[in-house]
mmCIF file of C-alpha atoms and ligand atoms in Angstrom:
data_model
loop_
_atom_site.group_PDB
_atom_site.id
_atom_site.type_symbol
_atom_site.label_atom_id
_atom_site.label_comp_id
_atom_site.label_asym_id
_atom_site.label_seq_id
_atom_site.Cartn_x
_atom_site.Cartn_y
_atom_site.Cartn_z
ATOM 1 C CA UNK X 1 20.064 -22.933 -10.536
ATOM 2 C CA UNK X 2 22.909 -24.821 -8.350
ATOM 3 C CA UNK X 3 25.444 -22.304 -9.763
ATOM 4 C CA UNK X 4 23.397 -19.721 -8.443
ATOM 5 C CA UNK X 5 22.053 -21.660 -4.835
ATOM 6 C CA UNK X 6 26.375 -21.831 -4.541
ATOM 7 C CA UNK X 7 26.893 -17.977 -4.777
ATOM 8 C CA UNK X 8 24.218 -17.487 -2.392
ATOM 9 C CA UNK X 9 26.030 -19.707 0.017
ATOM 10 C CA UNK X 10 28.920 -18.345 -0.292
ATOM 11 C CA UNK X 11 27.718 -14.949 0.770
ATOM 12 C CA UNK X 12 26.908 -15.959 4.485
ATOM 13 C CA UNK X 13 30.387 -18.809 4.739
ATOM 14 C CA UNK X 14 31.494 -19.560 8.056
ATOM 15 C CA UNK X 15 28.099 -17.130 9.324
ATOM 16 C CA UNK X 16 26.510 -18.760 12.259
ATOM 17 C CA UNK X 17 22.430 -19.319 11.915
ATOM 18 C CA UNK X 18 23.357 -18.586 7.908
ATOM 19 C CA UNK X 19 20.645 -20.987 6.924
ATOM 20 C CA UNK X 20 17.223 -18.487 7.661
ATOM 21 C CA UNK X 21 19.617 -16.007 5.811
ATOM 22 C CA UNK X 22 20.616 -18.456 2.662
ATOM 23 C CA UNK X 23 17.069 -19.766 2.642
ATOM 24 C CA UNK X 24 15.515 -15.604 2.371
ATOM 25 C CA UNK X 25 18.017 -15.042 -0.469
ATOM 26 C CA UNK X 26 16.945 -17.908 -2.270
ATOM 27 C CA UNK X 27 13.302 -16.804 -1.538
ATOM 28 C CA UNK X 28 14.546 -13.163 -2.687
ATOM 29 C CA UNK X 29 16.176 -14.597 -6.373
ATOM 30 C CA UNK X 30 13.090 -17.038 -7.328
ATOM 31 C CA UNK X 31 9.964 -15.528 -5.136
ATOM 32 C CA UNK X 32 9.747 -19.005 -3.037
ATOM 33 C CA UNK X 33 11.524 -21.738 -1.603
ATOM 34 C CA UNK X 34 11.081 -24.784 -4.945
ATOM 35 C CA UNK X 35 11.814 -28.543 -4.322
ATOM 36 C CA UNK X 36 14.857 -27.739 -6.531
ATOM 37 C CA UNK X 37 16.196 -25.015 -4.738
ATOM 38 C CA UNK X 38 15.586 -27.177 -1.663
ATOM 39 C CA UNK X 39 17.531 -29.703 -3.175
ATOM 40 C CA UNK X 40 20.602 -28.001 -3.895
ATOM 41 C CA UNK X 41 20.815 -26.201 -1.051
ATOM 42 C CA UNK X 42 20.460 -29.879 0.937
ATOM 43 C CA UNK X 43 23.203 -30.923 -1.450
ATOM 44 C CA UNK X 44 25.484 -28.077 -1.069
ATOM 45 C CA UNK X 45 25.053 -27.701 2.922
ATOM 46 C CA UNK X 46 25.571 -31.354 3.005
ATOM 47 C CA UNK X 47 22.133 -31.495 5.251
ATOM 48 C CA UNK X 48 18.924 -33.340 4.426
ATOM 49 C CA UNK X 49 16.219 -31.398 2.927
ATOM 50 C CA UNK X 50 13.967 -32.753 5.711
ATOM 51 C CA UNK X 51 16.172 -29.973 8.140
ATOM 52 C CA UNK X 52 15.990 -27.122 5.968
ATOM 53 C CA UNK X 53 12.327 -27.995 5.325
ATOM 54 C CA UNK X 54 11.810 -28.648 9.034
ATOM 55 C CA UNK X 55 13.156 -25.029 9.774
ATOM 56 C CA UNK X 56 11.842 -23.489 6.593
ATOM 57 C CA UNK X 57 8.151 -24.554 7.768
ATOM 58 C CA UNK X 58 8.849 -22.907 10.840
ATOM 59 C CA UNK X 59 8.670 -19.165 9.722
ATOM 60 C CA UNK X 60 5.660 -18.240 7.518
ATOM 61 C CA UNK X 61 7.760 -15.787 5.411
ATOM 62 C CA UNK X 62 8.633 -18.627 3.214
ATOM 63 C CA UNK X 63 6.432 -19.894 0.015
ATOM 64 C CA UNK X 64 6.913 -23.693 -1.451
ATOM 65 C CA UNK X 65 4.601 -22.426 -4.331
ATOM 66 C CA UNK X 66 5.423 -20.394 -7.275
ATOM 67 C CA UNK X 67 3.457 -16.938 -6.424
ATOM 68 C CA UNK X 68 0.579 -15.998 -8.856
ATOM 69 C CA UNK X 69 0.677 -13.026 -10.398
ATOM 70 C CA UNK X 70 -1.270 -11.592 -7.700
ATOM 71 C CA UNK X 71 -0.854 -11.604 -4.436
ATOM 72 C CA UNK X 72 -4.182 -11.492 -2.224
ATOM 73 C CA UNK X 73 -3.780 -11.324 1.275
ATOM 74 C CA UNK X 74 -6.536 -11.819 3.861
ATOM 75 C CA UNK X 75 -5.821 -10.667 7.343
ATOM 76 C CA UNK X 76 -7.316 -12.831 9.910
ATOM 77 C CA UNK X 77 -6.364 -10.515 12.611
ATOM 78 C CA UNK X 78 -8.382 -10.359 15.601
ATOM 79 C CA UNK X 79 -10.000 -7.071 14.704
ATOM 80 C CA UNK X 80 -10.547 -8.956 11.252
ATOM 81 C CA UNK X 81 -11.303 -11.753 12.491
ATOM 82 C CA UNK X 82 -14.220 -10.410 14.725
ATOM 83 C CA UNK X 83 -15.393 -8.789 11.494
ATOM 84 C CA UNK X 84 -15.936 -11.863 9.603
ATOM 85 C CA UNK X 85 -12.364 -12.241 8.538
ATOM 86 C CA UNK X 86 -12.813 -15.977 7.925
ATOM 87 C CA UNK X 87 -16.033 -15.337 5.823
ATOM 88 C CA UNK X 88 -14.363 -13.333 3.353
ATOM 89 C CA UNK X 89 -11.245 -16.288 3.565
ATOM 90 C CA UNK X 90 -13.485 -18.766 2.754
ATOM 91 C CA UNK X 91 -15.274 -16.600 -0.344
ATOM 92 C CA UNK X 92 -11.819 -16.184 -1.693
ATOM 93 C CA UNK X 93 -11.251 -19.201 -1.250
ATOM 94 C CA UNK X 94 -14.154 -20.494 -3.392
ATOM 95 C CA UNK X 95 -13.751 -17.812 -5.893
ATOM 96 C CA UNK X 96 -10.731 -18.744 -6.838
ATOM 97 C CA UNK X 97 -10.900 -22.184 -6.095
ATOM 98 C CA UNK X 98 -7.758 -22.300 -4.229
ATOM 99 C CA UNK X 99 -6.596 -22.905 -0.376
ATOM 100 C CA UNK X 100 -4.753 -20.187 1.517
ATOM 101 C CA UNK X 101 -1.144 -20.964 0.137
ATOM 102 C CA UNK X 102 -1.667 -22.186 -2.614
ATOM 103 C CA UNK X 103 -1.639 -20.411 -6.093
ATOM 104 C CA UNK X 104 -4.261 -20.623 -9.043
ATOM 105 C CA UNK X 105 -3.407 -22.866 -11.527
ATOM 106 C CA UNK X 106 -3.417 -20.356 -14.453
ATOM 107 C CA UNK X 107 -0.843 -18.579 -11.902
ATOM 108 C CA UNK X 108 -2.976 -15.195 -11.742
ATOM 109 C CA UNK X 109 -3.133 -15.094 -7.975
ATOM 110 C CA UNK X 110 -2.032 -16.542 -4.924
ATOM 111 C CA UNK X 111 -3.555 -16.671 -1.913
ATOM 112 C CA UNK X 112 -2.200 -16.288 1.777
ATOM 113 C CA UNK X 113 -4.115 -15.028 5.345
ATOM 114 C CA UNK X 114 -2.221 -12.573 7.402
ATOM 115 C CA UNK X 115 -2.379 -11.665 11.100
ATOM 116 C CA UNK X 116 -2.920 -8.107 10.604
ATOM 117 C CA UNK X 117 -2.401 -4.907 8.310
ATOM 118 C CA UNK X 118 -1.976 -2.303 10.900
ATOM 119 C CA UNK X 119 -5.406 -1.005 9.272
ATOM 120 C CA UNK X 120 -7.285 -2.880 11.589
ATOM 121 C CA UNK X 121 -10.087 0.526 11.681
ATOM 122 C CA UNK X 122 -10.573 -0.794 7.980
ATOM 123 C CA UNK X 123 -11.574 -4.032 9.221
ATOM 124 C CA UNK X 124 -12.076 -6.850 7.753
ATOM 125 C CA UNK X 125 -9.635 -6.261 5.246
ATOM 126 C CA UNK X 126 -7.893 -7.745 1.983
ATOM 127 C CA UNK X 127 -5.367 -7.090 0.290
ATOM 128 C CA UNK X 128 -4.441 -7.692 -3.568
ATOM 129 C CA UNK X 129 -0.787 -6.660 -4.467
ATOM 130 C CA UNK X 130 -0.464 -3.078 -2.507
ATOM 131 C CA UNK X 131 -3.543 -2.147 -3.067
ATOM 132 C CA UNK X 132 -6.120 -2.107 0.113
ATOM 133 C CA UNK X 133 -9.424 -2.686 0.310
ATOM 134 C CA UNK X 134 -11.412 -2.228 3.523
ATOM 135 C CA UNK X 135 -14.506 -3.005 5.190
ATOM 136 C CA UNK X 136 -14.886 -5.755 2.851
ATOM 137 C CA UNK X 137 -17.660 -7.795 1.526
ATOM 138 C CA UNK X 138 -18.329 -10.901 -0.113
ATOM 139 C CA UNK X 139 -20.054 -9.233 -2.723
ATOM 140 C CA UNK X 140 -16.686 -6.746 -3.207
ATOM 141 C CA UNK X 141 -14.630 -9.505 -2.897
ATOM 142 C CA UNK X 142 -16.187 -10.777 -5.692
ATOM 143 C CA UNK X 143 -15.946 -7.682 -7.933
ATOM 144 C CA UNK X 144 -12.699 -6.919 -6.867
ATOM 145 C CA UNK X 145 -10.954 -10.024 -8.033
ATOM 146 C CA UNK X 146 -12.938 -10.115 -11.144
ATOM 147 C CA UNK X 147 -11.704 -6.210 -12.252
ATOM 148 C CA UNK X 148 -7.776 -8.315 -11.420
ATOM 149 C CA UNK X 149 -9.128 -10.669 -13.758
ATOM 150 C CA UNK X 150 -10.805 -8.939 -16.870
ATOM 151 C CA UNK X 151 -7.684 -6.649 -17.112
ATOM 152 C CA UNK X 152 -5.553 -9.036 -17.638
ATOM 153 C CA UNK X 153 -4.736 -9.013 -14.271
ATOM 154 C CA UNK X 154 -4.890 -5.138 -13.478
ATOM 155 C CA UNK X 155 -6.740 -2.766 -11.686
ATOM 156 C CA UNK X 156 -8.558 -0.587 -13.233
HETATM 157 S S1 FES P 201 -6.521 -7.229 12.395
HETATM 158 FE FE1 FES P 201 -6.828 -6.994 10.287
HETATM 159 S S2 FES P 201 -5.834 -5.131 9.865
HETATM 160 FE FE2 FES P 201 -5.448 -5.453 11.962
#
């Protein structure tokens, strides 16, 4: 990995603000930002992790955890929000037995909230890879992420 972490960095030499751009490439080659990865690029920088994690944490575009296979998305929008955006959160939540961020631990999905899809008409809405689903309920959410799971992780 560090021979890897060093070509990135030496992409964006001598660039000002070249950290945000190091930090997406990393995100980019390995799908999120690991303790390793953090580690190198603290060691090659010559900065303490505890500043790239301090402006990592800043911008929600990066993941500390390795993404599941799926991605669900939940948009907590206010037009999804005022839909019962957080109702359907918290049913994924428990379906999957997982916090938003954090990924299942036979790595099938991952789970993150959004502010909103631009379908906010659709409202409340999730998301599972590209696929949209709209005017959601608990009771879809429930078959939906099943039919992810009894295909080995497909839609049908
Ligand atoms: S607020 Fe959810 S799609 Fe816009």
């Amino acid at each position: 990995m560090k021979s890897e972490i060093k070509k990135i960095i030496k992409l964006f030499k001598d660039k000002k603000g070249a950290l945000i751009s190091i930090l997406q490439e990393v995100q980019k080659k390995y799908g999120y930002l690991s303790s390793e990865a953090i580690s190198a690029l603290a060691e090659e920088l010559k900065i303490s992790e505890n500043e790239i994690y301090g402006v990592a944490t800043f911008y929600t575009q990066f993941k500390f955890t390795k993404p599941g296979n799926h991605q669900v998305k939940v948009c907590l929008g206010t037009a999804c929000h005022v839909r019962g955006g957080h109702g359907i959160m918290e049913t994924v939540e428990r379906q999957l037995n997982i916090k938003h961020g954090e990924t299942t631990k036979d790595s099938q999905f991952s789970l993150e909230r959004v502010a909103c899809m631009g379908c906010c008409a659709l409202a409340p809405v999730m998301v599972v890879d590209n696929d949209i689903f709209g005017k959601i309920t608990s009771t879809k959410v429930k078959n939906i992420l099943n039919d992810y799971n009894r295909n080995g992780g497909k839609k049908q």
